[in-house]
Amino acid sequence: MILITDRFDKLIDAIFKITGEVHEKHNHDRIKSAFTELKELSVPVVPIASGIAVLPVIGSIDNERAKMIMQVSLNEAIRLKLKYFILDLSGVTIIDSIVANSLFQIIKTLKLLGVEIIITGIRPSIAQTITHIGLDFNITKISKSLENALSDLGFKQVSSG
């Protein structure tokens, strides 16, 4: 009886161990999936018209998010067959030199794909960072605001009266 109980206990322990491991892996996969979806939502490319889209960047940009912006921007530029891509930085308060360089790489890469980049909403602190590290943003258009950029592309405000 003791031998049977000992074997039964070991069997139950093994079953609980396997069940726990499967449950832990499942939860880990769900968390990883949710985190990936959340990161993708932090880079919303919004189509405005045929061939035109805007990426409103809000919040801080770290190296990981800059990579996500690069990946999503390239994918969406190709998928949407973009001619103009507006990168709106009005929701970004500060970036470091590494992230500014990453944004410059995004601009250069999209330009190689034939997409014209328009940067809007550059705050003074971001302008200082860009100037300090010596990046040449003459390869892209810069506009004061998203409204100005859209106006330059031919969008007109229609009065409601």
PDB file of C-alpha atoms in Angstrom:
ATOM      1  CA  MET A   1       0.000   0.000   0.000  1.00  0.00           C
ATOM      2  CA  ILE A   2       2.869   2.376   0.824  1.00  0.00           C
ATOM      3  CA  LEU A   3       4.526   1.572  -2.533  1.00  0.00           C
ATOM      4  CA  ILE A   4       1.284   2.289  -4.419  1.00  0.00           C
ATOM      5  CA  THR A   5       0.732   5.544  -2.498  1.00  0.00           C
ATOM      6  CA  ASP A   6       4.318   6.633  -3.218  1.00  0.00           C
ATOM      7  CA  ARG A   7       3.908   5.967  -6.975  1.00  0.00           C
ATOM      8  CA  PHE A   8       0.509   7.675  -6.979  1.00  0.00           C
ATOM      9  CA  ASP A   9       1.961  10.769  -5.246  1.00  0.00           C
ATOM     10  CA  LYS A  10       4.784  10.945  -7.808  1.00  0.00           C
ATOM     11  CA  LEU A  11       2.271  10.644 -10.653  1.00  0.00           C
ATOM     12  CA  ILE A  12       0.070  13.409  -9.216  1.00  0.00           C
ATOM     13  CA  ASP A  13       3.169  15.613  -8.680  1.00  0.00           C
ATOM     14  CA  ALA A  14       4.222  15.085 -12.312  1.00  0.00           C
ATOM     15  CA  ILE A  15       0.722  15.911 -13.577  1.00  0.00           C
ATOM     16  CA  PHE A  16       0.588  19.135 -11.533  1.00  0.00           C
ATOM     17  CA  LYS A  17       4.093  20.100 -12.684  1.00  0.00           C
ATOM     18  CA  ILE A  18       3.200  19.631 -16.364  1.00  0.00           C
ATOM     19  CA  THR A  19      -0.128  21.432 -15.920  1.00  0.00           C
ATOM     20  CA  GLY A  20       1.638  24.360 -14.208  1.00  0.00           C
ATOM     21  CA  GLU A  21       4.272  24.595 -16.946  1.00  0.00           C
ATOM     22  CA  VAL A  22       1.632  24.554 -19.702  1.00  0.00           C
ATOM     23  CA  HIS A  23      -0.409  27.193 -17.878  1.00  0.00           C
ATOM     24  CA  GLU A  24       2.672  29.387 -17.339  1.00  0.00           C
ATOM     25  CA  LYS A  25       3.694  29.120 -21.014  1.00  0.00           C
ATOM     26  CA  HIS A  26       0.156  29.971 -22.132  1.00  0.00           C
ATOM     27  CA  ASN A  27       0.068  33.067 -19.886  1.00  0.00           C
ATOM     28  CA  HIS A  28       3.531  34.125 -21.072  1.00  0.00           C
ATOM     29  CA  ASP A  29       2.433  33.821 -24.718  1.00  0.00           C
ATOM     30  CA  ARG A  30      -0.714  35.867 -24.045  1.00  0.00           C
ATOM     31  CA  ILE A  31       1.270  38.608 -22.311  1.00  0.00           C
ATOM     32  CA  LYS A  32       3.818  38.677 -25.132  1.00  0.00           C
ATOM     33  CA  SER A  33       1.028  38.905 -27.729  1.00  0.00           C
ATOM     34  CA  ALA A  34      -0.736  41.695 -25.827  1.00  0.00           C
ATOM     35  CA  PHE A  35       2.538  43.618 -25.479  1.00  0.00           C
ATOM     36  CA  THR A  36       3.215  43.299 -29.225  1.00  0.00           C
ATOM     37  CA  GLU A  37      -0.295  44.536 -30.039  1.00  0.00           C
ATOM     38  CA  LEU A  38       0.140  47.448 -27.632  1.00  0.00           C
ATOM     39  CA  LYS A  39       3.444  48.404 -29.276  1.00  0.00           C
ATOM     40  CA  GLU A  40       1.836  48.272 -32.715  1.00  0.00           C
ATOM     41  CA  LEU A  41      -1.013  50.485 -31.512  1.00  0.00           C
ATOM     42  CA  SER A  42       1.582  53.029 -30.400  1.00  0.00           C
ATOM     43  CA  VAL A  43       2.489  53.510 -34.093  1.00  0.00           C
ATOM     44  CA  PRO A  44      -0.834  54.297 -35.807  1.00  0.00           C
ATOM     45  CA  VAL A  45      -0.388  55.130 -39.488  1.00  0.00           C
ATOM     46  CA  VAL A  46      -3.572  56.948 -40.510  1.00  0.00           C
ATOM     47  CA  PRO A  47      -4.453  57.110 -44.216  1.00  0.00           C
ATOM     48  CA  ILE A  48      -5.688  60.617 -45.126  1.00  0.00           C
ATOM     49  CA  ALA A  49      -6.283  60.215 -48.849  1.00  0.00           C
ATOM     50  CA  SER A  50      -4.987  58.025 -51.640  1.00  0.00           C
ATOM     51  CA  GLY A  51      -1.194  58.052 -51.371  1.00  0.00           C
ATOM     52  CA  ILE A  52      -1.120  60.198 -48.216  1.00  0.00           C
ATOM     53  CA  ALA A  53      -0.868  59.073 -44.606  1.00  0.00           C
ATOM     54  CA  VAL A  54       0.083  60.562 -41.279  1.00  0.00           C
ATOM     55  CA  LEU A  55       1.833  59.019 -38.300  1.00  0.00           C
ATOM     56  CA  PRO A  56       0.989  60.987 -35.149  1.00  0.00           C
ATOM     57  CA  VAL A  57       3.700  60.139 -32.644  1.00  0.00           C
ATOM     58  CA  ILE A  58       2.623  60.761 -29.073  1.00  0.00           C
ATOM     59  CA  GLY A  59       4.733  60.280 -25.971  1.00  0.00           C
ATOM     60  CA  SER A  60       8.357  59.415 -25.561  1.00  0.00           C
ATOM     61  CA  ILE A  61      10.378  57.606 -28.184  1.00  0.00           C
ATOM     62  CA  ASP A  62      12.968  55.137 -27.024  1.00  0.00           C
ATOM     63  CA  ASN A  63      15.182  52.949 -29.180  1.00  0.00           C
ATOM     64  CA  GLU A  64      12.646  50.099 -29.222  1.00  0.00           C
ATOM     65  CA  ARG A  65       9.780  52.360 -30.264  1.00  0.00           C
ATOM     66  CA  ALA A  66      11.963  53.982 -32.942  1.00  0.00           C
ATOM     67  CA  LYS A  67      12.537  50.503 -34.412  1.00  0.00           C
ATOM     68  CA  MET A  68       8.782  49.860 -34.323  1.00  0.00           C
ATOM     69  CA  ILE A  69       8.145  53.207 -36.058  1.00  0.00           C
ATOM     70  CA  MET A  70      10.650  52.211 -38.757  1.00  0.00           C
ATOM     71  CA  GLN A  71       9.094  48.788 -39.295  1.00  0.00           C
ATOM     72  CA  VAL A  72       5.480  49.981 -39.343  1.00  0.00           C
ATOM     73  CA  SER A  73       6.283  53.040 -41.501  1.00  0.00           C
ATOM     74  CA  LEU A  74       8.005  50.935 -44.148  1.00  0.00           C
ATOM     75  CA  ASN A  75       5.283  48.279 -44.164  1.00  0.00           C
ATOM     76  CA  GLU A  76       2.475  50.819 -44.359  1.00  0.00           C
ATOM     77  CA  ALA A  77       4.236  52.945 -47.000  1.00  0.00           C
ATOM     78  CA  ILE A  78       4.395  49.909 -49.250  1.00  0.00           C
ATOM     79  CA  ARG A  79       0.929  48.574 -48.383  1.00  0.00           C
ATOM     80  CA  LEU A  80      -0.776  51.944 -48.862  1.00  0.00           C
ATOM     81  CA  LYS A  81       1.377  52.884 -51.893  1.00  0.00           C
ATOM     82  CA  LEU A  82       2.213  56.184 -50.253  1.00  0.00           C
ATOM     83  CA  LYS A  83       3.503  59.197 -52.103  1.00  0.00           C
ATOM     84  CA  TYR A  84       3.491  61.435 -49.012  1.00  0.00           C
ATOM     85  CA  PHE A  85       4.094  60.408 -45.421  1.00  0.00           C
ATOM     86  CA  ILE A  86       3.546  62.987 -42.683  1.00  0.00           C
ATOM     87  CA  LEU A  87       5.456  62.325 -39.471  1.00  0.00           C
ATOM     88  CA  ASP A  88       3.757  64.456 -36.826  1.00  0.00           C
ATOM     89  CA  LEU A  89       5.980  64.946 -33.780  1.00  0.00           C
ATOM     90  CA  SER A  90       3.768  67.484 -31.997  1.00  0.00           C
ATOM     91  CA  GLY A  91       2.997  64.927 -29.270  1.00  0.00           C
ATOM     92  CA  VAL A  92       6.687  64.250 -28.559  1.00  0.00           C
ATOM     93  CA  THR A  93       8.290  66.397 -25.873  1.00  0.00           C
ATOM     94  CA  ILE A  94      11.897  65.241 -26.067  1.00  0.00           C
ATOM     95  CA  ILE A  95      14.116  62.797 -27.928  1.00  0.00           C
ATOM     96  CA  ASP A  96      17.743  61.883 -27.485  1.00  0.00           C
ATOM     97  CA  SER A  97      20.425  61.890 -30.168  1.00  0.00           C
ATOM     98  CA  ILE A  98      20.151  58.140 -30.814  1.00  0.00           C
ATOM     99  CA  VAL A  99      16.397  58.380 -31.446  1.00  0.00           C
ATOM    100  CA  ALA A 100      16.839  61.521 -33.598  1.00  0.00           C
ATOM    101  CA  ASN A 101      19.332  59.566 -35.679  1.00  0.00           C
ATOM    102  CA  SER A 102      16.821  56.686 -35.938  1.00  0.00           C
ATOM    103  CA  LEU A 103      14.152  59.099 -37.201  1.00  0.00           C
ATOM    104  CA  PHE A 104      16.654  60.387 -39.756  1.00  0.00           C
ATOM    105  CA  GLN A 105      17.237  56.779 -40.911  1.00  0.00           C
ATOM    106  CA  ILE A 106      13.460  56.302 -41.292  1.00  0.00           C
ATOM    107  CA  ILE A 107      13.302  59.427 -43.462  1.00  0.00           C
ATOM    108  CA  LYS A 108      16.209  58.302 -45.639  1.00  0.00           C
ATOM    109  CA  THR A 109      14.799  54.787 -46.047  1.00  0.00           C
ATOM    110  CA  LEU A 110      11.312  55.989 -46.989  1.00  0.00           C
ATOM    111  CA  LYS A 111      12.847  58.485 -49.399  1.00  0.00           C
ATOM    112  CA  LEU A 112      14.664  55.596 -51.107  1.00  0.00           C
ATOM    113  CA  LEU A 113      11.247  53.990 -51.607  1.00  0.00           C
ATOM    114  CA  GLY A 114      10.027  57.147 -53.357  1.00  0.00           C
ATOM    115  CA  VAL A 115       7.973  58.428 -50.444  1.00  0.00           C
ATOM    116  CA  GLU A 116       8.184  62.134 -49.688  1.00  0.00           C
ATOM    117  CA  ILE A 117       8.375  62.764 -45.945  1.00  0.00           C
ATOM    118  CA  ILE A 118       6.924  65.809 -44.263  1.00  0.00           C
ATOM    119  CA  ILE A 119       7.790  66.347 -40.605  1.00  0.00           C
ATOM    120  CA  THR A 120       5.405  68.451 -38.554  1.00  0.00           C
ATOM    121  CA  GLY A 121       5.177  69.688 -34.987  1.00  0.00           C
ATOM    122  CA  ILE A 122       8.858  69.886 -34.073  1.00  0.00           C
ATOM    123  CA  ARG A 123       9.175  71.378 -30.597  1.00  0.00           C
ATOM    124  CA  PRO A 124      12.118  73.629 -29.665  1.00  0.00           C
ATOM    125  CA  SER A 125      13.759  70.923 -27.523  1.00  0.00           C
ATOM    126  CA  ILE A 126      13.652  68.459 -30.424  1.00  0.00           C
ATOM    127  CA  ALA A 127      14.981  71.115 -32.809  1.00  0.00           C
ATOM    128  CA  GLN A 128      17.883  71.714 -30.432  1.00  0.00           C
ATOM    129  CA  THR A 129      18.699  67.998 -30.303  1.00  0.00           C
ATOM    130  CA  ILE A 130      18.619  67.731 -34.096  1.00  0.00           C
ATOM    131  CA  THR A 131      20.791  70.834 -34.494  1.00  0.00           C
ATOM    132  CA  HIS A 132      23.193  69.750 -31.751  1.00  0.00           C
ATOM    133  CA  ILE A 133      23.966  66.389 -33.349  1.00  0.00           C
ATOM    134  CA  GLY A 134      24.212  67.942 -36.811  1.00  0.00           C
ATOM    135  CA  LEU A 135      21.594  65.935 -38.703  1.00  0.00           C
ATOM    136  CA  ASP A 136      20.786  67.372 -42.123  1.00  0.00           C
ATOM    137  CA  PHE A 137      17.034  67.466 -42.434  1.00  0.00           C
ATOM    138  CA  ASN A 138      17.232  69.323 -45.761  1.00  0.00           C
ATOM    139  CA  ILE A 139      16.355  66.025 -47.456  1.00  0.00           C
ATOM    140  CA  THR A 140      12.784  66.335 -46.184  1.00  0.00           C
ATOM    141  CA  LYS A 141      10.066  68.944 -45.925  1.00  0.00           C
ATOM    142  CA  ILE A 142       9.357  70.398 -42.531  1.00  0.00           C
ATOM    143  CA  SER A 143       6.057  72.080 -41.761  1.00  0.00           C
ATOM    144  CA  LYS A 144       4.964  73.983 -38.685  1.00  0.00           C
ATOM    145  CA  SER A 145       1.822  71.923 -38.131  1.00  0.00           C
ATOM    146  CA  LEU A 146      -0.182  69.051 -39.537  1.00  0.00           C
ATOM    147  CA  GLU A 147      -2.758  71.572 -40.741  1.00  0.00           C
ATOM    148  CA  ASN A 148      -0.077  73.473 -42.705  1.00  0.00           C
ATOM    149  CA  ALA A 149       1.284  70.259 -44.219  1.00  0.00           C
ATOM    150  CA  LEU A 150      -2.161  69.177 -45.370  1.00  0.00           C
ATOM    151  CA  SER A 151      -2.794  72.651 -46.777  1.00  0.00           C
ATOM    152  CA  ASP A 152       0.505  72.441 -48.711  1.00  0.00           C
ATOM    153  CA  LEU A 153      -0.725  69.126 -50.172  1.00  0.00           C
ATOM    154  CA  GLY A 154      -3.898  70.818 -51.423  1.00  0.00           C
ATOM    155  CA  PHE A 155      -6.345  70.100 -48.637  1.00  0.00           C
ATOM    156  CA  LYS A 156      -8.725  72.984 -47.962  1.00  0.00           C
ATOM    157  CA  GLN A 157     -10.887  73.589 -44.943  1.00  0.00           C
ATOM    158  CA  VAL A 158     -14.533  73.611 -45.908  1.00  0.00           C
ATOM    159  CA  SER A 159     -16.775  75.952 -43.947  1.00  0.00           C
ATOM    160  CA  SER A 160     -19.945  74.423 -42.563  1.00  0.00           C
ATOM    161  CA  GLY A 161     -22.209  77.319 -43.352  1.00  0.00           C
TER     162      GLY A 161
END
